[in-house]
CSV table of C-alpha atoms in Angstrom, one decimal:
chain,number,residue,atom,x,y,z
A,1,UNK,CA,3.2,-9.4,-39.2
A,2,UNK,CA,5.6,-10.1,-41.1
A,3,UNK,CA,7.1,-7.0,-41.5
A,4,UNK,CA,6.9,-6.3,-37.4
A,5,UNK,CA,8.7,-9.5,-36.5
A,6,UNK,CA,11.8,-9.0,-38.5
A,7,UNK,CA,11.9,-5.0,-37.3
A,8,UNK,CA,12.1,-5.9,-33.9
A,9,UNK,CA,14.6,-8.7,-34.6
A,10,UNK,CA,16.7,-6.7,-36.7
A,11,UNK,CA,16.2,-4.0,-33.7
A,12,UNK,CA,16.1,-5.6,-30.4
A,13,UNK,CA,19.8,-7.9,-32.3
A,14,UNK,CA,21.4,-5.0,-33.4
A,15,UNK,CA,21.6,-4.6,-29.0
A,16,UNK,CA,23.3,-7.7,-29.0
A,17,UNK,CA,26.9,-6.0,-27.8
A,18,UNK,CA,25.4,-4.6,-25.3
A,19,UNK,CA,27.7,-4.5,-21.8
A,20,UNK,CA,26.3,-8.0,-19.4
A,21,UNK,CA,24.0,-7.4,-16.5
A,22,UNK,CA,24.7,-9.7,-14.0
A,23,UNK,CA,22.3,-11.3,-13.5
A,24,UNK,CA,22.7,-12.9,-17.1
A,25,UNK,CA,25.5,-14.9,-16.5
A,26,UNK,CA,23.6,-16.8,-13.0
A,27,UNK,CA,21.1,-18.1,-16.2
A,28,UNK,CA,24.3,-18.5,-18.3
A,29,UNK,CA,25.7,-20.6,-15.3
A,30,UNK,CA,23.5,-22.3,-14.8
A,31,UNK,CA,23.0,-24.0,-17.6
A,32,UNK,CA,24.9,-27.1,-17.9
A,33,UNK,CA,20.3,-27.9,-16.3
A,34,UNK,CA,20.1,-28.9,-19.7
A,35,UNK,CA,21.7,-32.1,-20.4
A,36,UNK,CA,20.7,-32.9,-17.5
A,37,UNK,CA,17.5,-32.6,-18.5
A,38,UNK,CA,17.6,-34.0,-22.2
A,39,UNK,CA,19.1,-36.5,-20.9
A,40,UNK,CA,16.9,-38.0,-19.7
A,41,UNK,CA,18.9,-37.7,-16.1
A,42,UNK,CA,15.2,-36.4,-14.4
A,43,UNK,CA,16.1,-37.3,-10.9
A,44,UNK,CA,19.8,-36.3,-10.9
A,45,UNK,CA,20.8,-34.8,-7.2
A,46,UNK,CA,21.1,-31.5,-8.6
A,47,UNK,CA,17.9,-30.9,-9.2
A,48,UNK,CA,17.2,-30.7,-5.4
A,49,UNK,CA,20.1,-28.2,-5.5
A,50,UNK,CA,19.8,-24.5,-4.6
A,51,UNK,CA,20.8,-23.4,-7.9
A,52,UNK,CA,17.8,-25.4,-9.0
A,53,UNK,CA,14.3,-23.3,-6.6
A,54,UNK,CA,16.4,-20.4,-7.3
A,55,UNK,CA,15.9,-19.3,-11.2
A,56,UNK,CA,13.5,-20.7,-13.0
A,57,UNK,CA,14.5,-23.8,-15.2
A,58,UNK,CA,13.4,-22.4,-19.4
A,59,UNK,CA,16.2,-19.9,-19.8
A,60,UNK,CA,18.9,-22.2,-19.0
A,61,UNK,CA,17.3,-24.4,-21.0
A,62,UNK,CA,17.7,-21.7,-23.8
A,63,UNK,CA,20.8,-20.8,-23.3
A,64,UNK,CA,22.0,-24.7,-23.6
A,65,UNK,CA,21.2,-25.3,-26.5
A,66,UNK,CA,21.6,-22.1,-28.7
A,67,UNK,CA,25.1,-22.9,-26.7
A,68,UNK,CA,24.8,-26.4,-28.4
A,69,UNK,CA,24.2,-25.8,-31.8
A,70,UNK,CA,26.8,-23.2,-31.2
A,71,UNK,CA,29.3,-25.4,-30.2
A,72,UNK,CA,30.2,-24.2,-27.5
A,73,UNK,CA,31.0,-25.8,-24.3
A,74,UNK,CA,28.0,-25.9,-21.8
A,75,UNK,CA,30.0,-24.7,-17.4
A,76,UNK,CA,29.2,-27.3,-14.4
A,77,UNK,CA,27.6,-25.9,-11.5
A,78,UNK,CA,31.1,-25.1,-10.9
A,79,UNK,CA,30.0,-21.9,-12.6
A,80,UNK,CA,27.1,-21.8,-11.1
A,81,UNK,CA,28.4,-21.7,-7.0
A,82,UNK,CA,31.4,-19.1,-8.1
A,83,UNK,CA,28.7,-16.8,-9.8
A,84,UNK,CA,26.8,-17.3,-6.5
A,85,UNK,CA,30.2,-16.5,-4.2
A,86,UNK,CA,30.7,-13.6,-6.4
A,87,UNK,CA,29.1,-12.5,-9.5
A,88,UNK,CA,31.3,-14.4,-11.9
A,89,UNK,CA,31.3,-14.2,-15.8
A,90,UNK,CA,31.7,-17.0,-18.0
A,91,UNK,CA,33.8,-17.7,-20.9
A,92,UNK,CA,35.1,-15.4,-22.9
A,93,UNK,CA,32.5,-11.9,-24.6
A,94,UNK,CA,31.0,-14.7,-26.8
A,95,UNK,CA,28.7,-16.7,-25.1
A,96,UNK,CA,27.1,-13.7,-23.7
A,97,UNK,CA,26.3,-13.0,-27.5
A,98,UNK,CA,24.9,-16.1,-28.4
A,99,UNK,CA,22.8,-17.4,-25.4
A,100,UNK,CA,21.2,-13.7,-26.5
A,101,UNK,CA,20.2,-14.9,-29.1
A,102,UNK,CA,16.8,-16.8,-28.7
A,103,UNK,CA,15.7,-13.8,-25.7
A,104,UNK,CA,15.8,-11.5,-28.8
A,105,UNK,CA,13.6,-13.8,-31.1
A,106,UNK,CA,11.4,-13.5,-27.8
A,107,UNK,CA,11.0,-10.6,-28.1
A,108,UNK,CA,9.8,-10.0,-31.3
A,109,UNK,CA,7.5,-13.3,-31.2
A,110,UNK,CA,6.2,-10.7,-28.5
A,111,UNK,CA,5.7,-7.9,-30.6
A,112,UNK,CA,3.6,-10.7,-33.1
A,113,UNK,CA,1.5,-11.6,-30.3
A,114,UNK,CA,0.3,-8.5,-29.4
A,115,UNK,CA,-0.5,-7.8,-33.0
A,116,UNK,CA,-2.4,-11.0,-33.3
A,117,UNK,CA,-4.2,-9.7,-29.4
A,118,UNK,CA,-5.0,-6.5,-31.3
A,119,UNK,CA,-5.7,-7.7,-34.4
A,120,UNK,CA,-8.9,-9.7,-32.4
A,121,UNK,CA,-9.9,-7.3,-30.8
A,122,UNK,CA,-9.7,-3.8,-32.2
A,123,UNK,CA,-8.8,-4.0,-36.1
A,124,UNK,CA,-5.8,-4.3,-38.5
A,125,UNK,CA,-4.3,-1.2,-37.9
A,126,UNK,CA,-4.4,-1.2,-34.1
A,127,UNK,CA,-3.0,-4.8,-33.3
A,128,UNK,CA,0.5,-3.7,-35.9
A,129,UNK,CA,1.0,-0.3,-34.0
A,130,UNK,CA,0.6,-2.1,-30.4
A,131,UNK,CA,3.0,-4.4,-31.2
A,132,UNK,CA,5.3,-1.7,-33.3
A,133,UNK,CA,4.7,0.6,-29.8
A,134,UNK,CA,5.7,-2.3,-27.7
A,135,UNK,CA,9.1,-2.5,-29.8
A,136,UNK,CA,10.0,1.3,-29.0
A,137,UNK,CA,9.2,0.4,-25.8
A,138,UNK,CA,12.3,1.0,-23.2
A,139,UNK,CA,12.3,-1.8,-21.8
A,140,UNK,CA,10.6,-3.6,-22.5
A,141,UNK,CA,13.8,-3.7,-26.1
A,142,UNK,CA,15.8,-3.4,-22.9
A,143,UNK,CA,15.1,-7.1,-21.8
A,144,UNK,CA,14.1,-8.7,-25.6
A,145,UNK,CA,18.3,-9.5,-25.0
A,146,UNK,CA,19.3,-9.2,-21.4
A,147,UNK,CA,19.4,-13.7,-21.3
A,148,UNK,CA,17.2,-13.4,-18.4
A,149,UNK,CA,13.8,-14.5,-17.6
A,150,UNK,CA,12.2,-11.2,-19.0
A,151,UNK,CA,11.3,-11.9,-23.0
A,152,UNK,CA,10.1,-15.7,-22.4
A,153,UNK,CA,8.2,-14.8,-20.0
A,154,UNK,CA,6.1,-11.4,-21.4
A,155,UNK,CA,6.2,-13.8,-25.3
A,156,UNK,CA,4.1,-16.3,-24.1
A,157,UNK,CA,2.3,-14.7,-21.7
A,158,UNK,CA,1.0,-13.3,-25.6
A,159,UNK,CA,0.5,-15.7,-27.4
A,160,UNK,CA,-1.7,-17.9,-24.8
A,161,UNK,CA,-3.3,-14.2,-24.1
A,162,UNK,CA,-3.9,-14.5,-28.5
A,163,UNK,CA,-4.6,-18.5,-28.1
A,164,UNK,CA,-6.9,-17.9,-25.8
A,165,UNK,CA,-8.8,-14.6,-27.2
A,166,UNK,CA,-9.4,-16.1,-30.0
A,167,UNK,CA,-11.2,-18.8,-28.5
A,168,UNK,CA,-13.0,-16.5,-26.4
A,169,UNK,CA,-14.0,-14.6,-29.8
A,170,UNK,CA,-15.0,-17.5,-31.3
A,171,UNK,CA,-17.4,-18.8,-28.5
A,172,UNK,CA,-19.7,-16.1,-28.3
A,173,UNK,CA,-20.3,-16.2,-32.4
A,174,UNK,CA,-23.4,-17.9,-33.1
A,175,UNK,CA,-22.9,-22.2,-34.5
A,176,UNK,CA,-18.7,-21.3,-32.9
A,177,UNK,CA,-17.9,-24.7,-34.4
A,178,UNK,CA,-17.1,-27.8,-32.8
A,179,UNK,CA,-12.9,-27.2,-33.2
A,180,UNK,CA,-13.3,-23.9,-32.2
A,181,UNK,CA,-12.4,-24.5,-28.9
A,182,UNK,CA,-8.7,-25.6,-30.1
A,183,UNK,CA,-6.7,-23.2,-28.9
A,184,UNK,CA,-7.4,-23.3,-25.0
A,185,UNK,CA,-4.7,-26.3,-25.4
A,186,UNK,CA,-2.4,-24.6,-26.7
A,187,UNK,CA,-2.4,-21.4,-24.6
A,188,UNK,CA,-1.7,-24.2,-21.5
A,189,UNK,CA,1.1,-25.3,-22.6
A,190,UNK,CA,2.2,-21.5,-24.0
A,191,UNK,CA,1.3,-20.3,-20.6
A,192,UNK,CA,3.2,-24.0,-19.0
A,193,UNK,CA,6.1,-21.8,-20.4
A,194,UNK,CA,5.7,-18.7,-19.6
A,195,UNK,CA,5.4,-19.5,-16.0
A,196,UNK,CA,8.2,-21.7,-16.3
A,197,UNK,CA,10.3,-18.3,-17.4
A,198,UNK,CA,9.2,-16.2,-15.3
A,199,UNK,CA,5.7,-16.3,-12.4
A,200,UNK,CA,4.5,-13.1,-14.1
A,201,UNK,CA,3.4,-16.0,-16.3
A,202,UNK,CA,0.8,-17.4,-14.1
A,203,UNK,CA,-1.3,-12.9,-15.1
A,204,UNK,CA,-2.0,-16.4,-17.8
A,205,UNK,CA,-4.6,-18.1,-16.1
A,206,UNK,CA,-6.3,-15.5,-13.8
A,207,UNK,CA,-6.7,-12.3,-17.4
A,208,UNK,CA,-8.6,-16.6,-18.9
A,209,UNK,CA,-10.0,-17.1,-15.7
A,210,UNK,CA,-11.3,-13.4,-16.1
A,211,UNK,CA,-12.5,-13.7,-19.5
A,212,UNK,CA,-14.3,-16.9,-18.7
A,213,UNK,CA,-16.3,-15.2,-16.5
A,214,UNK,CA,-17.7,-12.7,-18.3
A,215,UNK,CA,-18.1,-15.0,-20.8
A,216,UNK,CA,-20.4,-16.6,-18.4
A,217,UNK,CA,-21.7,-13.0,-17.6
A,218,UNK,CA,-22.6,-12.7,-22.0
A,219,UNK,CA,-25.9,-13.3,-23.2
A,220,UNK,CA,-25.1,-13.2,-26.6
A,221,UNK,CA,-24.4,-16.1,-29.2
A,222,UNK,CA,-24.4,-19.5,-28.9
A,223,UNK,CA,-26.4,-20.7,-24.9
A,224,UNK,CA,-23.6,-23.2,-24.2
A,225,UNK,CA,-20.8,-21.3,-25.5
A,226,UNK,CA,-18.9,-19.9,-22.7
A,227,UNK,CA,-20.1,-23.8,-21.1
A,228,UNK,CA,-17.6,-24.3,-24.0
A,229,UNK,CA,-14.9,-21.3,-23.5
A,230,UNK,CA,-15.0,-22.7,-19.1
A,231,UNK,CA,-14.6,-26.1,-19.5
A,232,UNK,CA,-11.7,-25.3,-22.2
A,233,UNK,CA,-9.8,-22.6,-19.5
A,234,UNK,CA,-9.9,-25.8,-17.1
A,235,UNK,CA,-8.7,-28.1,-19.5
A,236,UNK,CA,-5.8,-25.6,-20.6
A,237,UNK,CA,-5.3,-25.0,-16.4
A,238,UNK,CA,-4.7,-28.8,-16.4
A,239,UNK,CA,-2.4,-28.6,-20.0
A,240,UNK,CA,-0.2,-25.6,-18.4
A,241,UNK,CA,-0.2,-28.0,-14.4
A,242,UNK,CA,1.3,-30.4,-16.3
A,243,UNK,CA,3.3,-29.4,-18.6
A,244,UNK,CA,5.4,-27.2,-16.0
A,245,UNK,CA,5.4,-30.5,-14.4
A,246,UNK,CA,7.2,-32.4,-17.5
A,247,UNK,CA,9.9,-28.8,-18.3
A,248,UNK,CA,11.2,-28.5,-14.8
A,249,UNK,CA,12.4,-31.7,-12.8
A,250,UNK,CA,13.0,-30.0,-9.6
A,251,UNK,CA,8.5,-30.7,-8.6
A,252,UNK,CA,8.9,-34.8,-8.9
A,253,UNK,CA,13.5,-35.4,-8.4
A,254,UNK,CA,13.4,-37.3,-5.5
A,255,UNK,CA,16.9,-38.3,-5.3
A,256,UNK,CA,18.8,-36.3,-2.3
A,257,UNK,CA,22.2,-35.7,-2.5
A,258,UNK,CA,24.2,-36.8,1.4
A,259,UNK,CA,24.5,-34.3,3.6
A,260,UNK,CA,22.2,-32.5,2.2
A,261,UNK,CA,19.0,-31.2,4.5
A,262,UNK,CA,17.7,-29.3,3.0
A,263,UNK,CA,18.3,-30.9,-0.8
A,264,UNK,CA,16.7,-33.6,1.9
A,265,UNK,CA,13.4,-32.1,3.5
A,266,UNK,CA,12.3,-31.2,-0.3
A,267,UNK,CA,13.0,-35.1,-1.3
A,268,UNK,CA,9.9,-35.6,1.1
A,269,UNK,CA,7.0,-33.0,0.1
A,270,UNK,CA,4.3,-33.5,-2.4
A,271,UNK,CA,4.1,-31.4,-5.3
A,272,UNK,CA,2.0,-28.8,-4.6
A,273,UNK,CA,4.7,-28.8,-1.4
A,274,UNK,CA,7.0,-27.9,-3.6
A,275,UNK,CA,4.6,-25.1,-5.5
A,276,UNK,CA,4.1,-23.3,-2.6
A,277,UNK,CA,7.6,-23.5,-1.7
A,278,UNK,CA,9.0,-22.4,-4.8
A,279,UNK,CA,6.1,-19.1,-4.1
A,280,UNK,CA,7.7,-18.5,-0.2
A,281,UNK,CA,11.3,-18.5,-2.0
A,282,UNK,CA,10.2,-15.5,-4.4
A,283,UNK,CA,8.4,-13.0,-2.0
A,284,UNK,CA,11.3,-14.4,1.3
A,285,UNK,CA,14.2,-12.8,-1.9
A,286,UNK,CA,11.9,-9.7,-2.5
A,287,UNK,CA,11.6,-8.7,1.2
A,288,UNK,CA,15.3,-9.7,0.6
A,289,UNK,CA,15.4,-7.0,-2.3
A,290,UNK,CA,14.2,-4.4,0.9
A,291,UNK,CA,16.5,-5.1,3.5
A,292,UNK,CA,19.7,-5.0,0.6
A,293,UNK,CA,18.6,-1.8,-1.4
A,294,UNK,CA,15.7,0.1,1.0
A,295,UNK,CA,15.8,3.2,-1.2
A,296,UNK,CA,14.3,1.2,-3.8
A,297,UNK,CA,11.6,-0.7,-1.5
A,298,UNK,CA,8.3,0.2,-1.3
A,299,UNK,CA,6.9,-1.2,2.3
A,300,UNK,CA,3.1,0.3,1.5
A,301,UNK,CA,-0.1,1.0,-1.3
A,302,UNK,CA,0.8,4.4,-1.8
A,303,UNK,CA,4.1,3.8,-2.8
A,304,UNK,CA,3.3,1.9,-5.3
A,305,UNK,CA,1.1,3.5,-6.3
A,306,UNK,CA,2.7,6.7,-7.3
A,307,UNK,CA,6.1,4.2,-8.8
A,308,UNK,CA,2.7,2.2,-10.7
A,309,UNK,CA,2.0,6.0,-12.2
A,310,UNK,CA,5.0,7.2,-12.6
A,311,UNK,CA,7.3,4.9,-13.9
A,312,UNK,CA,5.2,2.8,-15.3
A,313,UNK,CA,3.9,4.9,-17.8
A,314,UNK,CA,7.2,7.5,-17.4
A,315,UNK,CA,10.6,6.3,-16.7
A,316,UNK,CA,9.5,3.1,-18.9
A,317,UNK,CA,6.8,3.8,-20.9
A,318,UNK,CA,7.6,3.9,-25.4
A,319,UNK,CA,8.7,7.2,-24.3
A,320,UNK,CA,10.8,7.2,-21.6
A,321,UNK,CA,14.8,7.2,-21.6
A,322,UNK,CA,16.8,4.4,-22.7
A,323,UNK,CA,18.9,3.6,-20.1
A,324,UNK,CA,16.9,4.7,-16.8
A,325,UNK,CA,19.2,5.5,-12.6
A,326,UNK,CA,16.4,3.9,-10.5
A,327,UNK,CA,18.4,5.2,-7.5
A,328,UNK,CA,16.5,8.9,-7.9
A,329,UNK,CA,12.4,7.6,-7.0
A,330,UNK,CA,10.7,10.5,-9.3
A,331,UNK,CA,11.8,12.6,-12.1
A,332,UNK,CA,10.8,14.9,-14.0
A,333,UNK,CA,13.2,13.8,-16.4
A,334,UNK,CA,13.0,9.9,-16.9
A,335,UNK,CA,8.6,10.5,-16.1
A,336,UNK,CA,7.8,13.3,-17.7
A,337,UNK,CA,6.9,10.8,-20.6
A,338,UNK,CA,3.4,9.4,-17.9
A,339,UNK,CA,2.2,13.1,-18.5
A,340,UNK,CA,1.7,12.2,-22.0
A,341,UNK,CA,1.6,7.9,-22.3
A,342,UNK,CA,-0.8,7.8,-18.2
A,343,UNK,CA,-3.5,10.1,-19.6
A,344,UNK,CA,-3.8,8.2,-23.0
A,345,UNK,CA,-3.6,4.5,-21.4
A,346,UNK,CA,-6.6,6.5,-19.4
A,347,UNK,CA,-8.1,7.3,-21.9
A,348,UNK,CA,-7.2,3.4,-23.8
A,349,UNK,CA,-8.8,1.6,-20.9
A,350,UNK,CA,-12.5,4.4,-21.2
A,351,UNK,CA,-12.5,3.5,-25.3
A,352,UNK,CA,-12.2,0.1,-24.7
A,353,UNK,CA,-15.4,0.1,-22.9
A,354,UNK,CA,-17.3,1.8,-25.3
A,355,UNK,CA,-15.8,-0.7,-28.2
A,356,UNK,CA,-17.3,-3.2,-27.1
A,357,UNK,CA,-19.9,-2.4,-26.5
A,358,UNK,CA,-20.3,-1.8,-29.9
A,359,UNK,CA,-19.3,-5.4,-30.0
A,360,UNK,CA,-21.3,-6.3,-27.9
A,361,UNK,CA,-24.3,-4.9,-30.0
A,362,UNK,CA,-23.6,-5.9,-33.2
A,363,UNK,CA,-23.9,-9.0,-31.5
A,364,UNK,CA,-19.9,-9.9,-31.9
A,365,UNK,CA,-17.7,-10.9,-29.5
A,366,UNK,CA,-16.7,-7.9,-27.2
A,367,UNK,CA,-12.7,-8.5,-27.6
A,368,UNK,CA,-12.6,-5.7,-26.3
A,369,UNK,CA,-13.7,-5.6,-23.2
A,370,UNK,CA,-11.2,-8.6,-23.1
A,371,UNK,CA,-8.7,-6.8,-23.4
A,372,UNK,CA,-9.7,-4.2,-20.4
A,373,UNK,CA,-10.2,-6.1,-17.8
A,374,UNK,CA,-7.0,-7.8,-19.0
A,375,UNK,CA,-5.5,-4.2,-19.2
A,376,UNK,CA,-6.5,-3.8,-15.3
A,377,UNK,CA,-5.5,-7.0,-14.2
A,378,UNK,CA,-2.5,-6.3,-15.3
A,379,UNK,CA,-2.1,-3.8,-14.0
A,380,UNK,CA,-3.3,-4.3,-10.0
A,381,UNK,CA,-1.3,-7.3,-10.0
A,382,UNK,CA,1.9,-5.4,-10.3
A,383,UNK,CA,0.3,-3.1,-7.8
A,384,UNK,CA,-0.4,-4.8,-5.3
A,385,UNK,CA,3.1,-7.4,-5.1
A,386,UNK,CA,4.8,-4.0,-6.4
A,387,UNK,CA,8.2,-4.7,-3.9
A,388,UNK,CA,10.9,-2.3,-5.3
A,389,UNK,CA,11.2,0.2,-7.5
A,390,UNK,CA,12.9,-1.7,-9.9
A,391,UNK,CA,12.7,-1.9,-14.0
A,392,UNK,CA,11.7,-5.8,-14.5
A,393,UNK,CA,8.2,-5.6,-12.2
A,394,UNK,CA,6.6,-3.1,-14.0
A,395,UNK,CA,6.8,-5.1,-17.0
A,396,UNK,CA,4.1,-6.3,-17.9
A,397,UNK,CA,1.4,-3.5,-17.8
A,398,UNK,CA,3.5,-2.0,-21.4
A,399,UNK,CA,1.4,-4.6,-22.8
A,400,UNK,CA,-1.8,-4.3,-22.6
A,401,UNK,CA,-1.5,-0.7,-21.8
A,402,UNK,CA,0.9,-0.4,-25.9
A,403,UNK,CA,-2.7,-1.8,-27.1
A,404,UNK,CA,-5.0,0.4,-25.7
A,405,UNK,CA,-2.5,3.8,-26.7
A,406,UNK,CA,-2.3,1.8,-30.6
A,407,UNK,CA,-6.4,2.0,-29.7
A,408,UNK,CA,-6.8,5.9,-28.9
A,409,UNK,CA,-4.1,6.8,-32.0
A,410,UNK,CA,-5.8,4.3,-34.1
A,411,UNK,CA,-9.1,6.2,-33.8
A,412,UNK,CA,-7.8,9.6,-33.1
A,413,UNK,CA,-6.3,9.3,-36.9
A,414,UNK,CA,-9.8,8.6,-37.7
A,415,UNK,CA,-11.7,11.2,-36.6
A,416,UNK,CA,-9.2,13.7,-37.8
A,417,UNK,CA,-9.7,12.0,-41.1
A,418,UNK,CA,-13.4,12.3,-41.1
A,419,UNK,CA,-13.1,15.5,-39.8
A,420,UNK,CA,-11.1,17.3,-42.1
A,421,UNK,CA,-12.9,15.3,-45.0
A,422,UNK,CA,-10.8,12.3,-45.8
A,423,UNK,CA,-13.4,9.6,-45.3
A,424,UNK,CA,-16.9,10.0,-45.0
A,425,UNK,CA,-19.3,9.0,-42.3
A,426,UNK,CA,-20.5,5.6,-42.3
A,427,UNK,CA,-24.9,6.6,-41.7
A,428,UNK,CA,-26.8,4.5,-40.2
A,429,UNK,CA,-28.8,2.7,-41.4
């Protein structure tokens, strides 16, 4: 695990000098929110302005803290206004390089967290191989060095699922122990950090809830194990909600700037109303993107399914190109990898179902079923929501299918060993 983390950090850090992506400076220009938050100015009028709710806060905090450590001056609100006015950059090139450092580290954390999930659900080899596949995935590697939302969202989402899966395994064995569910409150914290990075983090809540439902349906282990996990899952959701509120003063600020009608309207909203406002804002942004970039817009379920299958497992799968061209919807040169990776992913789903049955018969927690369910939830949510044929929308399916693909590769290797006589077959007792 340590080697995986070190290698992933080195691989992602090697791209720190890549050309900037325009949205990176959106977060850099708004890193002044770091000073507002850590100085306790949680009721400052700036929390009710457009930048506060247009972009999630955690990436801004990461950038601001890193710039402070490097003794670089943080931008002010005028930098944010300049970015919205003309996509202006901020500071010399070293500011961008410094700002990317925490995202490189979190990219490596995501690889290690996926390896832990694989270890818990299958075996150590499958987990580590999955971590390396994710590290080499061109889409994940691209965002693992950009100062944006994707790397922290994925890292904390995978961490949350690793903690929840450890608790799920303990809930379904005999005598799980008094502190078996300790990971669920910690998973709630990680989930909140993922949502504070991007609303894709809600996939963690959906997955944990689905695991709770599956635990209720499995008559194995301690008869109250499923109930412990269900209660622990509710605790995780509550913890996630309060951490989300504590780290995002937009949700609670009540001091609008004078002569700002929108800020005054937001100040009168309840906490629940503001959360709904954030969801509606993201939907409105997606609708605006469809109008501004009609060649990338996906307006039907059929189009979304095709893009998820061809691009999600092709150009953005492990065999995809390092740089992709989104102006071409389907391209054999970019998408050929789908012919290899999509069948492996589908076989991986079948393998997780079979392996889960084996674990179930052994009176173990069928963690393989949990992974398969996570992959199906991620694929379904991404496919149904997918508004644009853009790379970042397809990132949530890369990690679960990297793990399922790794299990197929390890199983095939073992089968080959048995065929050539390198491994003895285990006779049933």
